[in-house]
């Protein structure tokens, strides 16, 4: 993980493109047997810890993960990919895919096309992916005095937690931030879309303005079982602030203060203005 300090003093990083496909993705997979199950973190910074990225503008940032970048690992049936590797977790964001105990104060203008998916299957559960307009997974970090304008395309992948700031936010502070994010998905997916975060546990959200637009790109599908075209999608959830809040105890409680949301949801989904 990057653990340095970038003090931008208002400077910009412009027109950065990160394009991941099956062809160039294989080059990053270790050949060691022990590394056959791995996590993939895709952003300008794959991972940061105890770091500081402040007063930087990311302008014209484009991140694309093709839908041929996927894998499924089934313990009972072995690896389900050609090379025998399995992505257990996929995180995609603009600034940092994973941010631990770090401070971020940035301006972001980004297009994130996260079509890939990774599902880790056991006897009981399936894994989920995280996409964030600033960070995908935030753990103990502070995102403040930021502005994000992002379009997130998730038209092919499965089971995404998507947030206007973070896909997952653990013990995270988001403050004094303006969010303008548009998300699109299709009827085959299960999406958890939040104006600030898809999933949150502990932390604070304060003095935040959210403009959220969610669009379903295809509303009909053919069901071979009944030999008919139907317009019901798999169930997705959309919330103006956080889609799923997890609190196992009072220490996990989230403080949400002074948050304004304007939302336009055109998706077959369960929707809530806040949570």
Phi, psi and omega in degrees: 000144174287131181230028180264194182233122176245110179253100191284338182053037176086359179286164185239148165252121190243144168055047175272131176240132174237112183241117182247124175231175179300322183296312182271346180287324182301333182294339183265358182271128181290146179275351181293135180305323184292341185258021185288335172254122188215165174254148182236123183241115189240117178187183173301316171246116179300316181210137173231149179211132184053042185243169178222124175230104187225153175056042177237139173254127173259105188248130178067037181277131180229122180236126182228130176238111187293156184283001173269001175266091182203162173193157178226133178246125179241110184307322183284339185239005179084190182281142186251025179239161184301314184272358178082024178247153180225129172278117180276324184216138177238124176236133183225133179204182179271300185277302183219131177290319177230129179231116180244128175050044184236165178243130180231127175221100191218168168241130186231132170235106192219150168243120181242115180250094188253078184273345184284166174209154178222127181234125178257117189248130168235201184287344188233334193218161175238149181279162180233156181252159182234134176229129178227145180291336174245303176230151178275313178231121178245128182230107178071022184254167177238124173244115188219157176047045183245162174225132180227129171237114188217148169245126181243117178256121180227061191271345185238333184286175182242148165052071181252138161262120187236134179223148177295339171244304185222144172290307174243136177228111178250125177046048187246143174254125173240119185216154173048050186230142177249133186234127175230100188227139176241131183236136175233145178209176181237179189292344184275354189259163166244109184246145173238100188250122177237142179301325176254309182214150174284322183218137180217145176216119184064168177108186185223138172234117185213148178051056182237139175244130184238129167242111188240132174231129182232126186232133172268121188281340178215129187249003180231148176211153180267126179255108183295333182297325179248003178054051182205160174267128180236161182244022178265128178267169166297155187288125171242160181235137179228135178221146183294330182244292180225134181286308183235124175250129181245125178220106178278342179203175180297335179292340180269001186298149179251134175262122178239114187226133171058060178241130179248131182234132168236121187228147175229105185247115178239066183213145174287090189209163169275125187236141173225144181295327182245293187227000000 
